Short mmCIF file of C-alpha atoms and ligand atoms in Angstrom, two decimals:
data_model
loop_
_atom_site.label_atom_id
_atom_site.label_comp_id
_atom_site.label_asym_id
_atom_site.label_seq_id
_atom_site.Cartn_x
_atom_site.Cartn_y
_atom_site.Cartn_z
CA MET A 1 -44.59 -13.89 -33.36
CA ASP A 2 -45.64 -17.21 -32.00
CA THR A 3 -41.78 -18.57 -30.22
CA TYR A 4 -40.48 -22.54 -29.60
CA TYR A 5 -37.50 -23.06 -28.15
CA LEU A 6 -35.88 -26.71 -28.47
CA ARG A 7 -33.45 -28.44 -26.51
CA SER A 8 -32.20 -31.77 -27.54
CA PHE A 9 -29.93 -34.13 -25.82
CA GLY A 10 -28.66 -37.60 -26.69
CA CYS A 11 -27.47 -39.69 -29.54
CA GLN A 12 -27.21 -38.49 -32.81
CA MET A 13 -30.11 -40.55 -34.23
CA ASN A 14 -32.31 -37.95 -31.29
CA GLU A 15 -30.29 -34.99 -33.04
CA HIS A 16 -32.29 -36.68 -36.13
CA ASP A 17 -35.52 -36.44 -34.63
CA ALA A 18 -34.95 -32.59 -33.25
CA GLU A 19 -34.92 -31.52 -37.15
CA ARG A 20 -38.05 -33.16 -37.37
CA ILE A 21 -39.09 -31.56 -34.72
CA ARG A 22 -38.39 -28.48 -36.18
CA ALA A 23 -39.92 -28.91 -39.07
CA VAL A 24 -43.09 -29.91 -37.14
CA LEU A 25 -43.19 -26.49 -34.72
CA GLU A 26 -42.08 -24.46 -37.79
CA SER A 27 -44.75 -25.49 -40.01
CA GLN A 28 -47.01 -24.45 -37.45
CA GLY A 29 -45.92 -21.24 -37.56
CA LEU A 30 -43.52 -20.89 -34.51
CA ALA A 31 -40.28 -19.30 -35.13
CA PRO A 32 -37.17 -20.02 -32.50
CA VAL A 33 -36.14 -18.35 -29.83
CA ALA A 34 -32.83 -18.89 -27.82
CA THR A 35 -33.89 -19.46 -24.24
CA PRO A 36 -37.29 -20.52 -22.60
CA ASP A 37 -37.87 -17.97 -21.17
CA GLU A 38 -39.02 -15.72 -24.70
CA ALA A 39 -40.72 -18.87 -25.81
CA ARG A 40 -44.72 -20.11 -25.41
CA VAL A 41 -44.12 -23.53 -26.94
CA ILE A 42 -40.89 -25.56 -24.49
CA VAL A 43 -39.52 -29.05 -26.25
CA TYR A 44 -37.26 -31.13 -24.10
CA ASN A 45 -36.01 -34.03 -26.85
CA THR A 46 -34.85 -36.17 -24.22
CA CYS A 47 -32.59 -39.27 -23.72
CA THR A 48 -32.54 -42.01 -20.94
CA VAL A 49 -29.38 -44.11 -21.92
CA ARG A 50 -27.97 -43.67 -18.47
CA ARG A 51 -28.75 -41.86 -15.45
CA SER A 52 -26.74 -38.48 -15.98
CA ALA A 53 -28.73 -38.44 -19.20
CA ASP A 54 -31.92 -37.95 -16.62
CA GLU A 55 -30.17 -36.41 -14.73
CA ARG A 56 -29.22 -33.90 -17.17
CA PHE A 57 -33.28 -33.36 -18.21
CA ALA A 58 -33.77 -33.49 -14.81
CA GLY A 59 -31.21 -29.63 -14.46
CA HIS A 60 -33.01 -28.20 -17.01
CA ILE A 61 -36.70 -28.88 -16.97
CA GLY A 62 -36.41 -26.97 -13.92
CA ALA A 63 -36.20 -23.97 -15.78
CA ALA A 64 -39.79 -24.26 -17.42
CA ALA A 65 -41.22 -25.40 -14.53
CA ARG A 66 -40.90 -22.12 -12.74
CA ILE A 67 -41.36 -20.40 -16.60
CA LYS A 68 -45.08 -22.13 -16.35
CA ARG A 69 -45.75 -21.07 -13.25
CA GLN A 70 -45.64 -17.51 -14.30
CA ASP A 71 -47.06 -17.75 -16.55
CA PRO A 72 -49.70 -21.13 -17.40
CA ARG A 73 -50.07 -20.02 -21.11
CA ARG A 74 -46.53 -21.40 -21.55
CA THR A 75 -46.62 -25.16 -23.41
CA ILE A 76 -44.30 -27.74 -22.06
CA ILE A 77 -44.03 -31.10 -24.44
CA VAL A 78 -41.20 -33.89 -23.78
CA THR A 79 -40.08 -35.70 -26.30
CA GLY A 80 -38.15 -38.79 -27.05
CA CYS A 81 -36.64 -41.90 -24.79
CA LEU A 82 -37.18 -40.77 -21.40
CA PRO A 83 -41.43 -40.54 -21.37
CA GLN A 84 -41.53 -43.23 -23.78
CA ALA A 85 -39.30 -45.28 -21.17
CA GLU A 86 -41.55 -44.16 -17.86
CA ARG A 87 -44.79 -43.76 -19.96
CA GLU A 88 -47.71 -42.31 -17.93
CA ALA A 89 -45.79 -42.99 -14.93
CA PHE A 90 -43.86 -40.04 -16.27
CA PHE A 91 -46.49 -37.40 -15.55
CA ALA A 92 -46.00 -38.08 -11.56
CA THR A 93 -42.51 -37.19 -11.91
CA TYR A 94 -43.63 -33.93 -14.39
CA PRO A 95 -46.91 -33.00 -13.80
CA PHE A 96 -46.34 -29.30 -14.53
CA VAL A 97 -45.76 -31.28 -18.37
CA ASP A 98 -48.57 -30.46 -20.89
CA ALA A 99 -47.48 -33.47 -23.83
CA ALA A 100 -45.51 -36.42 -23.54
CA ILE A 101 -44.32 -37.94 -26.84
CA GLY A 102 -42.40 -40.91 -27.63
CA PRO A 103 -39.97 -41.58 -30.46
CA GLN A 104 -42.26 -43.22 -32.66
CA ASN A 105 -44.97 -40.84 -32.29
CA LEU A 106 -43.69 -37.54 -33.46
CA ASP A 107 -46.23 -36.81 -36.07
CA ARG A 108 -48.82 -36.21 -32.95
CA LEU A 109 -46.66 -32.96 -32.24
CA ALA A 110 -48.50 -30.80 -34.94
CA ASP A 111 -52.15 -31.67 -33.25
CA VAL A 112 -50.41 -30.97 -29.85
CA VAL A 113 -49.27 -27.82 -30.93
CA SER A 114 -51.99 -26.68 -32.62
CA ALA A 115 -54.79 -27.61 -30.93
CA PRO A 116 -53.75 -27.42 -26.72
CA THR A 117 -55.93 -28.93 -24.63
CA ARG A 118 -56.76 -28.85 -20.69
CA GLU A 119 -55.63 -32.63 -19.96
CA ARG A 120 -52.25 -33.80 -20.31
CA GLN A 121 -51.66 -35.65 -23.45
CA GLY A 122 -49.09 -38.85 -23.87
CA PHE A 123 -48.30 -40.73 -27.10
CA PHE A 124 -46.75 -43.51 -26.68
CA ASP A 125 -47.70 -46.38 -29.01
CA ASP A 126 -45.39 -48.12 -30.70
CA ARG A 127 -45.61 -47.35 -34.55
CA PRO A 128 -43.19 -48.11 -37.13
CA LEU A 129 -40.68 -46.21 -39.19
CA LEU A 130 -42.47 -42.62 -38.99
CA SER A 131 -39.93 -40.70 -37.88
CA GLY A 132 -37.80 -41.76 -40.41
CA GLU A 133 -40.40 -40.73 -43.45
CA MET A 134 -41.06 -37.45 -41.51
CA ALA A 135 -40.12 -34.00 -43.37
CA GLY A 136 -36.90 -32.41 -41.38
CA ARG A 137 -35.36 -29.02 -40.93
CA ARG A 138 -31.51 -29.25 -41.36
CA THR A 139 -29.12 -26.91 -39.74
CA ARG A 140 -26.30 -27.96 -41.73
CA PRO A 141 -25.77 -26.88 -45.53
CA PHE A 142 -23.90 -29.98 -46.53
CA GLN A 143 -23.87 -32.50 -44.64
CA ALA A 144 -27.29 -34.54 -43.60
CA TRP A 145 -28.22 -37.53 -42.05
CA VAL A 146 -30.93 -40.33 -43.41
CA GLN A 147 -32.32 -42.86 -40.63
CA ILE A 148 -32.46 -46.33 -43.00
CA MET A 149 -34.03 -48.27 -39.81
CA THR A 150 -35.25 -47.83 -36.24
CA GLY A 151 -35.20 -49.47 -33.23
CA CYS A 152 -32.90 -52.44 -32.46
CA THR A 153 -33.74 -56.90 -32.10
CA ASN A 154 -30.49 -57.25 -30.28
CA ALA A 155 -31.06 -57.77 -26.14
CA CYS A 156 -27.95 -56.93 -25.12
CA SER A 157 -28.81 -56.72 -20.95
CA TYR A 158 -27.55 -53.42 -20.30
CA CYS A 159 -29.56 -51.15 -22.88
CA ILE A 160 -32.62 -49.53 -22.54
CA VAL A 161 -32.43 -48.87 -25.93
CA PRO A 162 -35.11 -51.79 -27.94
CA LEU A 163 -37.32 -50.41 -24.57
CA VAL A 164 -37.35 -47.23 -26.23
CA ARG A 165 -37.23 -47.61 -29.45
CA GLY A 166 -39.12 -50.55 -30.46
CA PRO A 167 -37.65 -53.75 -32.61
CA GLU A 168 -36.02 -53.22 -35.48
CA ARG A 169 -37.36 -51.92 -38.74
CA SER A 170 -35.53 -50.85 -42.19
CA ARG A 171 -37.16 -48.53 -44.55
CA THR A 172 -37.04 -49.10 -47.83
CA VAL A 173 -34.11 -48.71 -50.25
CA GLN A 174 -36.37 -46.75 -52.62
CA SER A 175 -37.77 -44.39 -49.73
CA ILE A 176 -33.80 -44.44 -48.81
CA LEU A 177 -32.86 -43.03 -52.01
CA GLY A 178 -35.27 -41.19 -52.63
CA GLU A 179 -34.54 -38.77 -49.63
CA THR A 180 -30.64 -39.03 -50.91
CA HIS A 181 -32.14 -37.47 -54.07
CA ALA A 182 -33.87 -34.94 -52.73
CA LEU A 183 -31.05 -33.88 -50.22
CA VAL A 184 -28.49 -33.97 -53.50
CA ALA A 185 -30.62 -31.54 -54.80
CA ASP A 186 -30.76 -29.69 -52.00
CA GLY A 187 -27.06 -28.91 -52.10
CA VAL A 188 -26.05 -31.92 -49.79
CA ARG A 189 -22.56 -33.44 -49.84
CA GLU A 190 -22.40 -35.29 -47.21
CA ILE A 191 -24.80 -38.07 -45.67
CA THR A 192 -24.57 -39.51 -42.63
CA LEU A 193 -26.65 -43.08 -42.59
CA LEU A 194 -28.57 -43.69 -39.24
CA GLY A 195 -29.15 -46.49 -37.56
CA GLN A 196 -28.42 -49.11 -33.84
CA ASN A 197 -27.80 -51.72 -35.48
CA VAL A 198 -26.94 -50.99 -39.61
CA ASN A 199 -25.20 -53.83 -40.54
CA ALA A 200 -28.30 -55.33 -40.04
CA TYR A 201 -30.19 -52.98 -42.29
CA GLY A 202 -32.94 -55.31 -44.91
CA ARG A 203 -32.71 -58.21 -42.28
CA ASP A 204 -36.44 -57.52 -41.12
CA LEU A 205 -38.07 -56.64 -44.62
CA PRO A 206 -40.63 -58.62 -46.52
CA ARG A 207 -38.61 -61.51 -48.61
CA ALA A 208 -39.06 -59.58 -52.13
CA ALA A 209 -37.06 -57.10 -50.69
CA GLN A 210 -34.15 -59.60 -48.87
CA GLU A 211 -31.36 -58.36 -51.47
CA ALA A 212 -31.31 -55.20 -49.42
CA THR A 213 -28.40 -55.77 -46.81
CA PHE A 214 -26.39 -53.17 -46.18
CA PRO A 215 -23.37 -53.48 -48.47
CA SER A 216 -26.45 -53.26 -51.37
CA LEU A 217 -27.38 -49.79 -50.11
CA LEU A 218 -24.41 -48.74 -49.75
CA ALA A 219 -23.87 -49.59 -53.43
CA ALA A 220 -26.76 -47.57 -54.49
CA LEU A 221 -26.32 -44.76 -52.92
CA ASP A 222 -22.49 -44.26 -54.05
CA GLY A 223 -23.75 -44.77 -57.84
CA ILE A 224 -25.95 -41.24 -56.54
CA ASP A 225 -24.02 -38.65 -58.06
CA GLY A 226 -23.10 -35.39 -56.14
CA ILE A 227 -23.07 -37.48 -52.69
CA GLU A 228 -18.91 -37.05 -52.04
CA ARG A 229 -19.19 -38.96 -48.99
CA ILE A 230 -21.15 -41.27 -47.32
CA ARG A 231 -20.67 -42.66 -43.19
CA PHE A 232 -23.06 -44.74 -40.72
CA MET A 233 -23.20 -45.48 -37.45
CA THR A 234 -23.64 -47.98 -35.63
CA SER A 235 -22.43 -51.38 -36.75
CA HIS A 236 -22.64 -54.67 -34.04
CA PRO A 237 -19.63 -56.20 -34.32
CA ARG A 238 -20.73 -59.85 -35.13
CA ASP A 239 -22.82 -58.18 -38.05
CA LEU A 240 -19.48 -56.59 -38.89
CA SER A 241 -19.41 -58.68 -42.82
CA ASP A 242 -16.67 -59.21 -44.82
CA ASP A 243 -18.73 -58.15 -47.90
CA LEU A 244 -19.28 -54.85 -45.70
CA ILE A 245 -15.56 -54.41 -46.00
CA ALA A 246 -15.06 -55.14 -49.46
CA ALA A 247 -18.17 -52.43 -50.09
CA ILE A 248 -15.77 -49.83 -47.47
CA ALA A 249 -12.62 -50.22 -48.85
CA THR A 250 -14.13 -50.18 -53.56
CA LEU A 251 -17.19 -47.18 -53.08
CA PRO A 252 -15.12 -44.67 -53.33
CA SER A 253 -17.41 -42.26 -51.24
CA ILE A 254 -17.99 -44.51 -48.73
CA CYS A 255 -15.85 -42.72 -45.91
CA GLU A 256 -13.26 -44.83 -44.09
CA HIS A 257 -14.50 -44.94 -40.59
CA VAL A 258 -15.88 -47.47 -38.17
CA HIS A 259 -17.30 -47.28 -35.04
CA LEU A 260 -17.29 -50.08 -34.21
CA PRO A 261 -18.29 -50.35 -30.25
CA VAL A 262 -17.04 -53.37 -28.11
CA GLN A 263 -18.46 -52.88 -24.85
CA SER A 264 -15.78 -55.10 -22.50
CA GLY A 265 -12.48 -56.67 -23.35
CA SER A 266 -13.74 -59.58 -20.90
CA SER A 267 -15.17 -62.71 -22.66
CA ALA A 268 -17.18 -63.29 -19.57
CA ILE A 269 -18.21 -59.89 -18.94
CA LEU A 270 -19.43 -59.84 -23.07
CA ALA A 271 -21.17 -63.14 -22.56
CA ALA A 272 -22.59 -61.78 -20.13
CA MET A 273 -23.71 -58.79 -21.68
CA ARG A 274 -25.19 -60.76 -24.40
CA ARG A 275 -23.00 -59.99 -27.11
CA SER A 276 -22.74 -62.51 -28.93
CA TYR A 277 -18.37 -61.71 -29.41
CA THR A 278 -15.12 -62.38 -27.61
CA PRO A 279 -12.40 -60.60 -27.56
CA ASP A 280 -10.58 -62.39 -30.05
CA MET A 281 -13.72 -62.67 -32.78
CA TYR A 282 -13.43 -58.61 -32.11
CA LEU A 283 -9.74 -58.69 -32.54
CA GLU A 284 -10.03 -60.50 -35.26
CA ARG A 285 -12.72 -58.08 -37.37
CA VAL A 286 -10.72 -55.01 -36.60
CA ALA A 287 -7.67 -57.02 -38.44
CA ALA A 288 -9.69 -57.56 -41.20
CA LEU A 289 -10.81 -54.01 -41.47
CA ARG A 290 -7.85 -52.92 -40.96
CA HIS A 291 -5.76 -54.66 -43.27
CA GLY A 292 -9.51 -55.10 -45.83
CA VAL A 293 -9.77 -50.77 -46.07
CA ARG A 294 -6.94 -48.76 -46.15
CA ASP A 295 -6.38 -46.14 -43.48
CA VAL A 296 -9.67 -46.57 -42.25
CA ALA A 297 -9.81 -45.06 -38.64
CA VAL A 298 -12.06 -47.43 -36.09
CA THR A 299 -13.64 -45.88 -32.72
CA THR A 300 -15.44 -47.76 -29.70
CA ASP A 301 -17.65 -47.30 -26.97
CA ILE A 302 -16.53 -49.36 -24.07
CA ILE A 303 -18.58 -49.85 -20.39
CA VAL A 304 -16.72 -50.31 -17.02
CA GLY A 305 -17.97 -51.68 -14.19
CA PHE A 306 -20.80 -53.84 -15.44
CA PRO A 307 -22.15 -55.93 -13.03
CA GLY A 308 -19.59 -58.41 -11.90
CA GLU A 309 -16.99 -57.16 -13.41
CA THR A 310 -13.60 -57.98 -11.54
CA GLY A 311 -10.03 -56.91 -11.60
CA SER A 312 -8.67 -59.16 -14.07
CA ASP A 313 -12.11 -58.15 -16.24
CA PHE A 314 -11.31 -54.60 -16.18
CA ALA A 315 -7.62 -55.35 -17.57
CA ALA A 316 -8.44 -57.99 -20.48
CA THR A 317 -10.77 -54.40 -21.14
CA LEU A 318 -6.87 -52.52 -20.92
CA ASP A 319 -5.28 -55.27 -23.01
CA LEU A 320 -7.59 -55.58 -25.59
CA VAL A 321 -7.86 -51.20 -25.90
CA ARG A 322 -3.81 -51.36 -25.90
CA ALA A 323 -4.34 -54.28 -28.87
CA ALA A 324 -7.35 -52.17 -31.15
CA ALA A 325 -4.65 -49.40 -31.40
CA PHE A 326 -8.29 -47.02 -31.49
CA ASP A 327 -8.62 -44.03 -33.45
CA GLY A 328 -11.50 -42.83 -30.22
CA ALA A 329 -13.41 -44.54 -27.62
CA TYR A 330 -16.49 -42.88 -25.90
CA THR A 331 -16.30 -44.62 -22.33
CA PHE A 332 -18.56 -44.88 -19.74
CA MET A 333 -19.73 -45.99 -16.34
CA TYR A 334 -22.15 -49.30 -16.10
CA SER A 335 -25.44 -47.81 -15.50
CA ALA A 336 -28.43 -49.64 -14.61
CA ARG A 337 -31.80 -49.15 -16.33
CA ALA A 338 -35.01 -50.28 -15.24
CA GLY A 339 -36.44 -52.65 -17.43
CA THR A 340 -33.36 -54.09 -18.38
CA ALA A 341 -31.59 -57.71 -17.07
CA ALA A 342 -28.83 -55.91 -15.74
CA ALA A 343 -30.07 -53.94 -13.36
CA GLU A 344 -31.09 -56.98 -11.79
CA MET A 345 -27.87 -58.80 -11.60
CA PRO A 346 -26.17 -59.60 -8.48
CA ASP A 347 -22.67 -57.84 -7.46
CA GLN A 348 -22.88 -54.39 -9.32
CA VAL A 349 -20.04 -52.73 -8.87
CA ALA A 350 -19.36 -49.41 -6.43
CA THR A 351 -19.62 -46.12 -7.61
CA GLU A 352 -15.72 -45.68 -6.57
CA VAL A 353 -14.73 -48.61 -8.74
CA LYS A 354 -16.18 -47.38 -11.35
CA ARG A 355 -15.16 -44.33 -11.14
CA ASP A 356 -11.21 -45.31 -10.97
CA ARG A 357 -11.45 -47.71 -13.87
CA LEU A 358 -12.85 -45.03 -15.89
CA GLN A 359 -10.62 -42.74 -15.30
CA ARG A 360 -7.33 -45.34 -16.18
CA LEU A 361 -9.07 -46.23 -19.46
CA ILE A 362 -9.90 -42.83 -20.20
CA ALA A 363 -5.46 -41.81 -19.79
CA LEU A 364 -5.54 -45.13 -22.37
CA THR A 365 -7.58 -44.72 -24.84
CA GLN A 366 -6.73 -40.97 -25.04
CA GLN A 367 -2.93 -41.49 -25.28
CA GLU A 368 -4.11 -44.50 -28.23
CA ALA A 369 -5.96 -41.56 -30.16
CA ARG A 370 -2.90 -39.16 -29.94
CA GLN A 371 -0.60 -41.47 -31.33
CA ARG A 372 -2.93 -42.78 -34.28
CA ARG A 373 -3.36 -38.62 -35.08
CA GLN A 374 0.24 -38.08 -34.79
CA ARG A 375 0.86 -40.32 -37.25
CA LEU A 376 -1.18 -38.04 -39.48
CA VAL A 377 1.59 -34.98 -39.26
CA GLY A 378 3.17 -33.84 -42.44
CA LYS A 379 0.16 -35.68 -44.29
CA ARG A 380 -2.40 -34.30 -46.44
CA CYS A 381 -5.77 -35.00 -46.23
CA ASN A 382 -8.64 -34.06 -47.61
CA VAL A 383 -11.42 -32.52 -45.80
CA LEU A 384 -14.84 -31.28 -45.93
CA VAL A 385 -14.82 -27.38 -45.41
CA GLU A 386 -17.49 -26.72 -42.78
CA GLY A 387 -17.56 -23.34 -41.24
CA PRO A 388 -15.18 -21.11 -39.57
CA SER A 389 -13.90 -22.92 -36.21
CA ARG A 390 -14.29 -21.35 -32.67
CA HIS A 391 -10.44 -19.70 -32.99
CA ALA A 392 -10.54 -16.48 -35.53
CA GLY A 393 -9.08 -16.60 -38.82
CA THR A 394 -9.36 -20.57 -38.79
CA LEU A 395 -11.47 -23.13 -40.13
CA ARG A 396 -12.85 -26.21 -39.52
CA GLY A 397 -14.06 -29.55 -41.31
CA ARG A 398 -13.47 -33.05 -41.08
CA THR A 399 -11.52 -36.16 -42.54
CA ARG A 400 -12.87 -38.33 -44.70
CA GLN A 401 -11.56 -40.40 -41.31
CA ASN A 402 -14.07 -38.37 -39.24
CA VAL A 403 -11.25 -36.27 -37.56
CA THR A 404 -11.85 -32.41 -36.94
CA VAL A 405 -9.31 -30.32 -38.62
CA ASN A 406 -8.81 -27.01 -38.00
CA PHE A 407 -7.17 -25.46 -40.37
CA THR A 408 -5.88 -21.43 -42.22
CA GLY A 409 -6.17 -20.81 -45.77
CA THR A 410 -8.89 -19.55 -47.71
CA ALA A 411 -11.76 -22.64 -48.95
CA VAL A 412 -15.53 -22.34 -49.09
CA ALA A 413 -17.96 -24.12 -46.89
CA GLY A 414 -19.26 -26.89 -49.16
CA ALA A 415 -16.04 -27.48 -50.86
CA ILE A 416 -13.53 -30.43 -50.39
CA VAL A 417 -9.84 -29.22 -50.11
CA SER A 418 -6.57 -30.99 -49.64
CA VAL A 419 -4.96 -29.45 -45.80
CA LEU A 420 -1.18 -30.70 -45.03
CA VAL A 421 -1.41 -31.36 -41.25
CA THR A 422 0.76 -29.50 -39.07
CA ASP A 423 -0.43 -30.79 -35.62
CA ALA A 424 -2.29 -32.93 -33.36
CA THR A 425 -3.99 -33.58 -30.20
CA SER A 426 -6.15 -36.33 -28.73
CA THR A 427 -9.56 -35.72 -30.64
CA THR A 428 -8.14 -32.90 -33.50
CA LEU A 429 -5.63 -31.68 -36.02
CA ARG A 430 -4.05 -28.63 -37.57
CA GLY A 431 -2.95 -28.03 -40.51
CA HIS A 432 -3.02 -25.32 -43.79
CA VAL A 433 -5.02 -25.56 -46.77
N1 SAH B 501 -26.56 -49.14 -30.79
C1 SAH B 501 -25.86 -48.40 -30.39
C2 SAH B 501 -25.54 -47.55 -29.07
C3 SAH B 501 -26.53 -47.67 -28.86
S1 SAH B 501 -26.04 -46.47 -26.61
C4 SAH B 501 -24.56 -49.40 -30.91
O1 SAH B 501 -25.21 -50.80 -30.26
O2 SAH B 501 -23.48 -49.75 -30.54
C5 SAH B 501 -24.69 -45.95 -26.71
C6 SAH B 501 -23.54 -46.33 -26.24
O3 SAH B 501 -23.83 -46.97 -24.56
C7 SAH B 501 -23.76 -47.75 -26.31
O4 SAH B 501 -22.92 -48.12 -27.17
C8 SAH B 501 -22.52 -48.23 -24.77
O5 SAH B 501 -21.92 -48.13 -24.99
C9 SAH B 501 -23.18 -47.15 -24.01
N2 SAH B 501 -24.76 -47.40 -22.60
C10 SAH B 501 -25.92 -48.17 -23.69
N3 SAH B 501 -26.30 -48.51 -22.17
C11 SAH B 501 -25.38 -48.14 -20.83
C12 SAH B 501 -25.54 -48.36 -19.64
N4 SAH B 501 -26.93 -49.00 -19.34
N5 SAH B 501 -24.31 -47.77 -18.95
C13 SAH B 501 -23.56 -47.45 -19.51
N6 SAH B 501 -23.16 -47.71 -20.86
C14 SAH B 501 -25.02 -47.61 -22.15
FE1 SF4 B 502 -28.52 -51.10 -27.04
FE2 SF4 B 502 -27.18 -53.52 -27.66
FE3 SF4 B 502 -29.04 -52.90 -29.53
FE4 SF4 B 502 -26.86 -51.75 -29.49
S1 SF4 B 502 -27.56 -53.04 -30.36
S2 SF4 B 502 -29.27 -50.70 -29.12
S3 SF4 B 502 -26.09 -51.56 -27.02
S4 SF4 B 502 -29.29 -53.40 -27.14
FE1 F3S B 503 -30.40 -41.99 -28.70
FE2 F3S B 503 -30.39 -41.71 -25.77
FE3 F3S B 503 -32.31 -42.43 -26.79
S1 F3S B 503 -29.09 -42.60 -27.03
S2 F3S B 503 -31.57 -44.24 -28.35
S3 F3S B 503 -31.48 -40.58 -27.06
S4 F3S B 503 -31.98 -43.53 -24.72
#
């Protein structure tokens, strides 16, 4: 049988794209295998948000290059954000790659696989929403991603995403509802709405559809029978409206979790990042959220070592982290990306300084997350059962606040059960049904 190997890196949007890639490959009669050695078609779906992502890919593609040297009949395809950022120059670094396909061109994959050519092929056109409308092959039976928009129109000075995913473009409400109905019919109970800035949903749609705001989309989805849980990410703090807070508070299926990247706690750095809010504005939104939504979890992203970040800027970030009491944080060292404004800024911060700040920040965010989890010990949580956990005899699932729970007892995957929490770490909870 004809075979493929697929490895995907990067954010949930990319993982969702990987489901579409899988569907295309399987519609071409290819069957998945576990290692590149066994595969005729080898696909890497890439991320380029930080230099470490590029390096990770470089570590993997070496294996494919070796395989191709021994057997030139193999086809190597690289999809996603890295070739989209580099376009034709990508082939100069990786001459053994047969085709490179940007995220807006994934529908070209079928032709590349079914009718291979001798020449290298690159597909990097800016085409709206194609991947959002493509069918995917889910790997989780009860959970699904729904891409409600693509691209980003913000211009955060450090970020390459707008350059590789194009401007913000929303799908229509009808299209999103149609896909969700089909998912429910297929057994899905939890959906995660995806977009770089979901709060901005609908802003780009034509006038007739202007009533399509994010809160009204949530209300329409909440009305669908069979969807128990609705999650969404990512939210931009500037666009976290009171209407959205009210929607989370009142619509039963909307989960009490908001991922709200703050990036920095320094006014000067936030301005240089072009985030368009101050630390006080951010904290005010978090307070409004915690006031409006009972038991809401707030998680964030933080960058250390942005150009010009001084010791007191970093101290302001630590202060904000203490004030916000985050339930979880993804923390990153700033990484200069070609083509972004910040890459050209003076006063790039030395790697050792960034590393030191990152360690201090991680220590603080983990301590906070552990404290937030600790408060749940002795309480009951509703958990959507996802399947067996890594430890024999226990099950794994998630709370509405998006916390992973490992627990004992009997329950079937896809069910929502009440779990008594007995123990907590900074990332997970333990308990029993
Ligand atoms: N659209 C989302 C996030 C996109 S990228 C949002 O706006 O929140 C995910 C995270 O990667 C960002 O929140 C940011 O914290 C981090 N990031 C993006 N560019 C980066 C860079 N050049 N260096 C370090 N971290 C970066
Ligand atoms: Fe990047 Fe900012 Fe857009 Fe997020 S909002 S994808 S960080 S430019
Ligand atoms: Fe996602 Fe990485 Fe692209 S974070 S949008 S896969 S650059």
